[in-house]
CSV table of C-alpha atoms in Angstrom, one decimal:
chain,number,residue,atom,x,y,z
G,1,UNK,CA,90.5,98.9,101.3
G,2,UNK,CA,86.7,97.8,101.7
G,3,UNK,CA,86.2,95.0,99.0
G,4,UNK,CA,82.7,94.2,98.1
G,5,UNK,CA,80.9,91.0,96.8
G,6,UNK,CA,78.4,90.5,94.9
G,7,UNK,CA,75.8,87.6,94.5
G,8,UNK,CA,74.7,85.5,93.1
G,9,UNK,CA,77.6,86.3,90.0
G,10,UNK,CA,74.7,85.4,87.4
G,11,UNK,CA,70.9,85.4,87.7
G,12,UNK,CA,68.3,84.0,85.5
G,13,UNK,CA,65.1,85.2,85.7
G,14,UNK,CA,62.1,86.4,83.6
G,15,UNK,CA,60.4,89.5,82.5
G,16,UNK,CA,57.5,89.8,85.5
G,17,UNK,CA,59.3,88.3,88.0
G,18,UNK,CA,61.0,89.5,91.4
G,19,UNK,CA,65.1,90.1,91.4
G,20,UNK,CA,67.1,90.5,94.9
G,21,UNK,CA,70.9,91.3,94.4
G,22,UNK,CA,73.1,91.0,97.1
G,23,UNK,CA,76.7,93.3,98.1
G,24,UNK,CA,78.4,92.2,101.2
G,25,UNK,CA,81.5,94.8,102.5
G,26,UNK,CA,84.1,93.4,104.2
G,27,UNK,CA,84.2,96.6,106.6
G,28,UNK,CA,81.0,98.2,107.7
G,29,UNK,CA,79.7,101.0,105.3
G,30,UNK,CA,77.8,104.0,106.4
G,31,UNK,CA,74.5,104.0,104.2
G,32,UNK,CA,75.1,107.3,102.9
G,33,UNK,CA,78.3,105.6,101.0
G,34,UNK,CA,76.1,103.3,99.4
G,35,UNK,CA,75.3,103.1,95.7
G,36,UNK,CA,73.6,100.5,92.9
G,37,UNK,CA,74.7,101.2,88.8
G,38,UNK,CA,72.6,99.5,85.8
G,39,UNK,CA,75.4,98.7,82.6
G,40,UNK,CA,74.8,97.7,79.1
G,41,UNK,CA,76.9,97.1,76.4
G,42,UNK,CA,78.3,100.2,74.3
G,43,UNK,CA,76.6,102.5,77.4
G,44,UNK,CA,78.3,104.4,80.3
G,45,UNK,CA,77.0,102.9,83.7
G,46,UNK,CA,73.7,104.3,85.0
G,47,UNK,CA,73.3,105.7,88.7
G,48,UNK,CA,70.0,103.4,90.0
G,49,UNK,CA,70.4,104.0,93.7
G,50,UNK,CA,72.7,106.2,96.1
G,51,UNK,CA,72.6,106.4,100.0
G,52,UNK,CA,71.9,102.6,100.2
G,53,UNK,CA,68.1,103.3,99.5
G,54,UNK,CA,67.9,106.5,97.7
G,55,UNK,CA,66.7,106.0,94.0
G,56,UNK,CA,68.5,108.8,91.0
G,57,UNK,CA,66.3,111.3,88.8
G,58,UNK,CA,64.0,109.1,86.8
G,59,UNK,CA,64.5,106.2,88.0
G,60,UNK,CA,61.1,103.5,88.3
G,61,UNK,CA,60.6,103.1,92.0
G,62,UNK,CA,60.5,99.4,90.7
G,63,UNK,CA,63.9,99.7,91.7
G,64,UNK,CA,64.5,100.1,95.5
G,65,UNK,CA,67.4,99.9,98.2
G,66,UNK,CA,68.1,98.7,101.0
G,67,UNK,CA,70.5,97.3,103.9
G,68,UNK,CA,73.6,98.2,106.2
G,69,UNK,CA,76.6,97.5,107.6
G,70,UNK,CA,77.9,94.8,105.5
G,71,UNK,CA,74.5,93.4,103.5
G,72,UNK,CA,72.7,95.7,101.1
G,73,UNK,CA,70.3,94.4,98.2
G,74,UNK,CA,69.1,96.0,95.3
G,75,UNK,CA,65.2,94.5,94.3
G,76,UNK,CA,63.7,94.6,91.2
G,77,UNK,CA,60.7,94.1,91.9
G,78,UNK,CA,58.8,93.4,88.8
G,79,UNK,CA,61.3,92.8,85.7
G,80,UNK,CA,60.8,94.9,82.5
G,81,UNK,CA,62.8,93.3,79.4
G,82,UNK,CA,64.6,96.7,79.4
G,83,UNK,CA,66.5,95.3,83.2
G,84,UNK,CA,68.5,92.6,81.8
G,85,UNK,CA,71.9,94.0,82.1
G,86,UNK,CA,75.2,94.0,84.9
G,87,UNK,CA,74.7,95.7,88.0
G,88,UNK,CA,77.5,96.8,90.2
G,89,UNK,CA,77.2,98.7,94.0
G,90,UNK,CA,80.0,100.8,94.8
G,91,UNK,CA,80.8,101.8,98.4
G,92,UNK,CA,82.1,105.7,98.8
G,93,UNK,CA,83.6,105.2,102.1
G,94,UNK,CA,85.9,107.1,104.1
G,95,UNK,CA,88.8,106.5,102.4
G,96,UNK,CA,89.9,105.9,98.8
G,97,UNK,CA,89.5,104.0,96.8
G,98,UNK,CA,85.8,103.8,96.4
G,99,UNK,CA,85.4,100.6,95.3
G,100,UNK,CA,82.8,98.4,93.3
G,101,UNK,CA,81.7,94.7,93.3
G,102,UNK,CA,82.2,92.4,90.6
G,103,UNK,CA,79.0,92.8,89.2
G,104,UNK,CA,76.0,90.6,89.2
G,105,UNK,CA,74.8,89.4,85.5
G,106,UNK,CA,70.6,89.8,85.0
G,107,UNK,CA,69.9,87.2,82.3
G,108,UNK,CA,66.7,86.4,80.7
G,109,UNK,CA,65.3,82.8,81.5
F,1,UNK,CA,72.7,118.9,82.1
F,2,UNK,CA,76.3,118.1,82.5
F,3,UNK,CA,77.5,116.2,79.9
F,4,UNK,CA,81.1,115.0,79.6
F,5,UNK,CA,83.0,113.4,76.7
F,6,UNK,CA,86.5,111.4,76.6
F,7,UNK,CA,88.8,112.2,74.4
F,8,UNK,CA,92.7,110.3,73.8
F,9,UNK,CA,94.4,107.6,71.4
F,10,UNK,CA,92.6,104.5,71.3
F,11,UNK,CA,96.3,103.0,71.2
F,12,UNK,CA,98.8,102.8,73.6
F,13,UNK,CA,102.3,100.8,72.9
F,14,UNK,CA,103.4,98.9,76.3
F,15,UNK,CA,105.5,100.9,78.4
F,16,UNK,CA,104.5,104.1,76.9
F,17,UNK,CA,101.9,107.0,78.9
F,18,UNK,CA,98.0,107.0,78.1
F,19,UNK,CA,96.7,110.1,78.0
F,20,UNK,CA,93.0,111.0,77.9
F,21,UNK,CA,90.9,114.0,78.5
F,22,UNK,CA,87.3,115.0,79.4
F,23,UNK,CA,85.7,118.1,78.4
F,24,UNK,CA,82.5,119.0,80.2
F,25,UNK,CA,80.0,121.0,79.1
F,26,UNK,CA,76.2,122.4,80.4
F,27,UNK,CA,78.8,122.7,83.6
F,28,UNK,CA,82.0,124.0,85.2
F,29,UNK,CA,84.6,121.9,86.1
F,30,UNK,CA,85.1,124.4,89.2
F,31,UNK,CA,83.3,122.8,91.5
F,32,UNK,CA,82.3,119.3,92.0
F,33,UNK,CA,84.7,115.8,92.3
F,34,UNK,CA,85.7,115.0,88.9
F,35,UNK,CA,86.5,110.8,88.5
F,36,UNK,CA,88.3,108.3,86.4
F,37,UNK,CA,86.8,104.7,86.2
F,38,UNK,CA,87.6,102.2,84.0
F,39,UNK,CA,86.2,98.6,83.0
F,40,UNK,CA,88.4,95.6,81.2
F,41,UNK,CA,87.2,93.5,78.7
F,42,UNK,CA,85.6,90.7,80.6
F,43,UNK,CA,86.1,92.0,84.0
F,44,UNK,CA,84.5,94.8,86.2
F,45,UNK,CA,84.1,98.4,87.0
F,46,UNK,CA,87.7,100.1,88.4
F,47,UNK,CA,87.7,103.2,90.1
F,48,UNK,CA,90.4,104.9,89.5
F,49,UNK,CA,90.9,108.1,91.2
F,50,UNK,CA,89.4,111.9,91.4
F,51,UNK,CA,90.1,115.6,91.3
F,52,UNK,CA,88.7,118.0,93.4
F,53,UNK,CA,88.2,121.7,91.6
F,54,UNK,CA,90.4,122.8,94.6
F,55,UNK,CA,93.0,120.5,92.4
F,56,UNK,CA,93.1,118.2,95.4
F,57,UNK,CA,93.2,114.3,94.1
F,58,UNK,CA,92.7,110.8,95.2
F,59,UNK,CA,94.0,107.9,93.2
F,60,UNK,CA,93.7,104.0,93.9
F,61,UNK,CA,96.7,102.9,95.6
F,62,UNK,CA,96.9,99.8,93.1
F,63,UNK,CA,97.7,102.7,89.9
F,64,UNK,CA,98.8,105.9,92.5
F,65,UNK,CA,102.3,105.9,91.7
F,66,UNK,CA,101.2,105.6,88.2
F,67,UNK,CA,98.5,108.3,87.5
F,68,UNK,CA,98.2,111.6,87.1
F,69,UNK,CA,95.2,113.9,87.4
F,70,UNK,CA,95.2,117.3,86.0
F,71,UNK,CA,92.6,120.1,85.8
F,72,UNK,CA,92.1,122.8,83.1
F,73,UNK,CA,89.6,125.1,84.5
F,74,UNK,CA,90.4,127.3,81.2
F,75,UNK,CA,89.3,124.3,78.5
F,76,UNK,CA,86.9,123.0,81.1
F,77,UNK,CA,88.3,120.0,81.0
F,78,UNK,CA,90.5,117.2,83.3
F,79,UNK,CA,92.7,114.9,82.5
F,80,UNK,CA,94.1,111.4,83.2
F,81,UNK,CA,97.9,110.0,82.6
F,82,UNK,CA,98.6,106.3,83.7
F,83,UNK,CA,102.3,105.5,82.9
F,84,UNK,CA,104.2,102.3,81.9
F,85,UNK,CA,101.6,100.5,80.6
F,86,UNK,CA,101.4,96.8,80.1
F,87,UNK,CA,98.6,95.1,78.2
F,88,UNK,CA,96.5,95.1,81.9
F,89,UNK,CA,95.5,98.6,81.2
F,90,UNK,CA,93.8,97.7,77.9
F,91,UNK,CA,90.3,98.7,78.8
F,92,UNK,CA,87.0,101.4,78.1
F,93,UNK,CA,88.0,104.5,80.4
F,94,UNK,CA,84.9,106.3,81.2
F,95,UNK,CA,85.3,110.0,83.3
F,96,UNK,CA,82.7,110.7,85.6
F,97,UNK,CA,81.1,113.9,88.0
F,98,UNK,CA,80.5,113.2,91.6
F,99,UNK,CA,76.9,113.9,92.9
F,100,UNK,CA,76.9,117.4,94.2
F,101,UNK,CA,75.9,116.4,97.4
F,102,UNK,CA,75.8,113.0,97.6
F,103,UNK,CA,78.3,109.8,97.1
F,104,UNK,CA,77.9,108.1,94.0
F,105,UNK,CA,78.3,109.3,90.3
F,106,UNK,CA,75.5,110.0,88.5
F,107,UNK,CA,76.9,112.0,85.5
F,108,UNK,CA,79.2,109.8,82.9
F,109,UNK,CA,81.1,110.2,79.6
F,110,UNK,CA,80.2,107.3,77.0
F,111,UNK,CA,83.4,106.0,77.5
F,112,UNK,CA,86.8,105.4,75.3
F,113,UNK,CA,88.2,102.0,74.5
F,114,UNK,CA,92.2,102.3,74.7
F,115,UNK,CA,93.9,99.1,74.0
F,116,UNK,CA,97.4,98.6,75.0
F,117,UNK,CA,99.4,96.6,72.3
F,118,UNK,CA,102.8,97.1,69.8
């Protein structure tokens, strides 16, 4: 089973400002496996980014991808109050089961 | 657009079977990976297996020997059973679509909070 971490666990940051969360596999993933979700309270998760870099229909290209092997990143690269939420990757590897990291926390400062 | 909704008791007693279903609509349920996720209070996301229209599944080894995935091409609809449940199943069960040609789910119900308690 590929387990992922995430980091930091929280981050506080404010609206305007640059976000960089990290996902670390503890096997290589191939980047096509890959993804980044947005969740909010009382919503289903929202697809951001697939294929490591790739962003989903309507998504802001605020939002971009990016890494391999074992390190991918999801920047935010100017924050909107509507981005403060959990954000999970997921890694669709090989084999189930397609895991997903703990989730990193977006807080406002 | 697909949309997809769950559907099941919001209350399971401990050792007892949860049941839930999705029906799909503005799509067909024939085609596609079809997925079970699920998020406890206070923790995060779980993936918990998928169909494949072919009726082909893959469950997370932590729950296989406990789940169940089912298909109803007639209803357009799937299904999940997760037996023997314990208070560590209490948690929002969400069913999701696979991207059609990518990995990574972009299509999700709004989710059904099942708590497991007597």
């Amino acid at each position: 089973e590929i387990v992922l971490t995430q980091s930091p666990d929280t981050l506080s940051l404010s609206p305007g400002e640059r976000a960089t969360l990290s996902c670390r596999a503890s096997h290589s993933v191939r980047s096509t496996f890959l993804a980044w979700y947005q969740h909010k309270p009382g919503q289903p998760p929202r697809l951001l980014i697939y294929a490591t870099s790739t962003r989903a229909t309507g998504i802001p290209d605020r939002f971009s991808g990016s890494g391999s092997g074992t390190d991918f990143a999801l920047t935010i690269s100017r924050l909107e109050p509507e981005d403060f939420a959990v954000y999970y990757c997921q890694q669709y590897g090989a084999s189930p089961p397609y895991t997903f990291g703990p989730g990193t926390k977006l807080e406002i400062k | 657009q697909v949309q997809l909704q769950e559907s099941g008791p919001g209350l399971v007693r401990p050792s007892e079977t949860l049941s839930l279903t999705c029906t799909v609509s503005g799509g067909s349920v024939s085609s596609y990976f079809w997925s079970w996720i699920r998020l406890p209070p206070g923790k995060g996301l779980e993936w918990i297996g998928h169909i494949y229209y072919t009726g082909i599944t893959n469950n997370n080894p932590s729950l296989q020997s406990r789940v169940t995935l089912s298909l109803d091409t007639s209803k357009n609809q799937f299904s999940l059973k997760l037996t023997s449940v314990t208070a560590a199943d209490t948690a929002i069960y969400y069913c999701a679509r696979r991207g059609s040609a990518y990995y990574a789910l972009p299509s999700w119900g709004q989710g059904t909070l099942v708590t497991v308690s007597s």
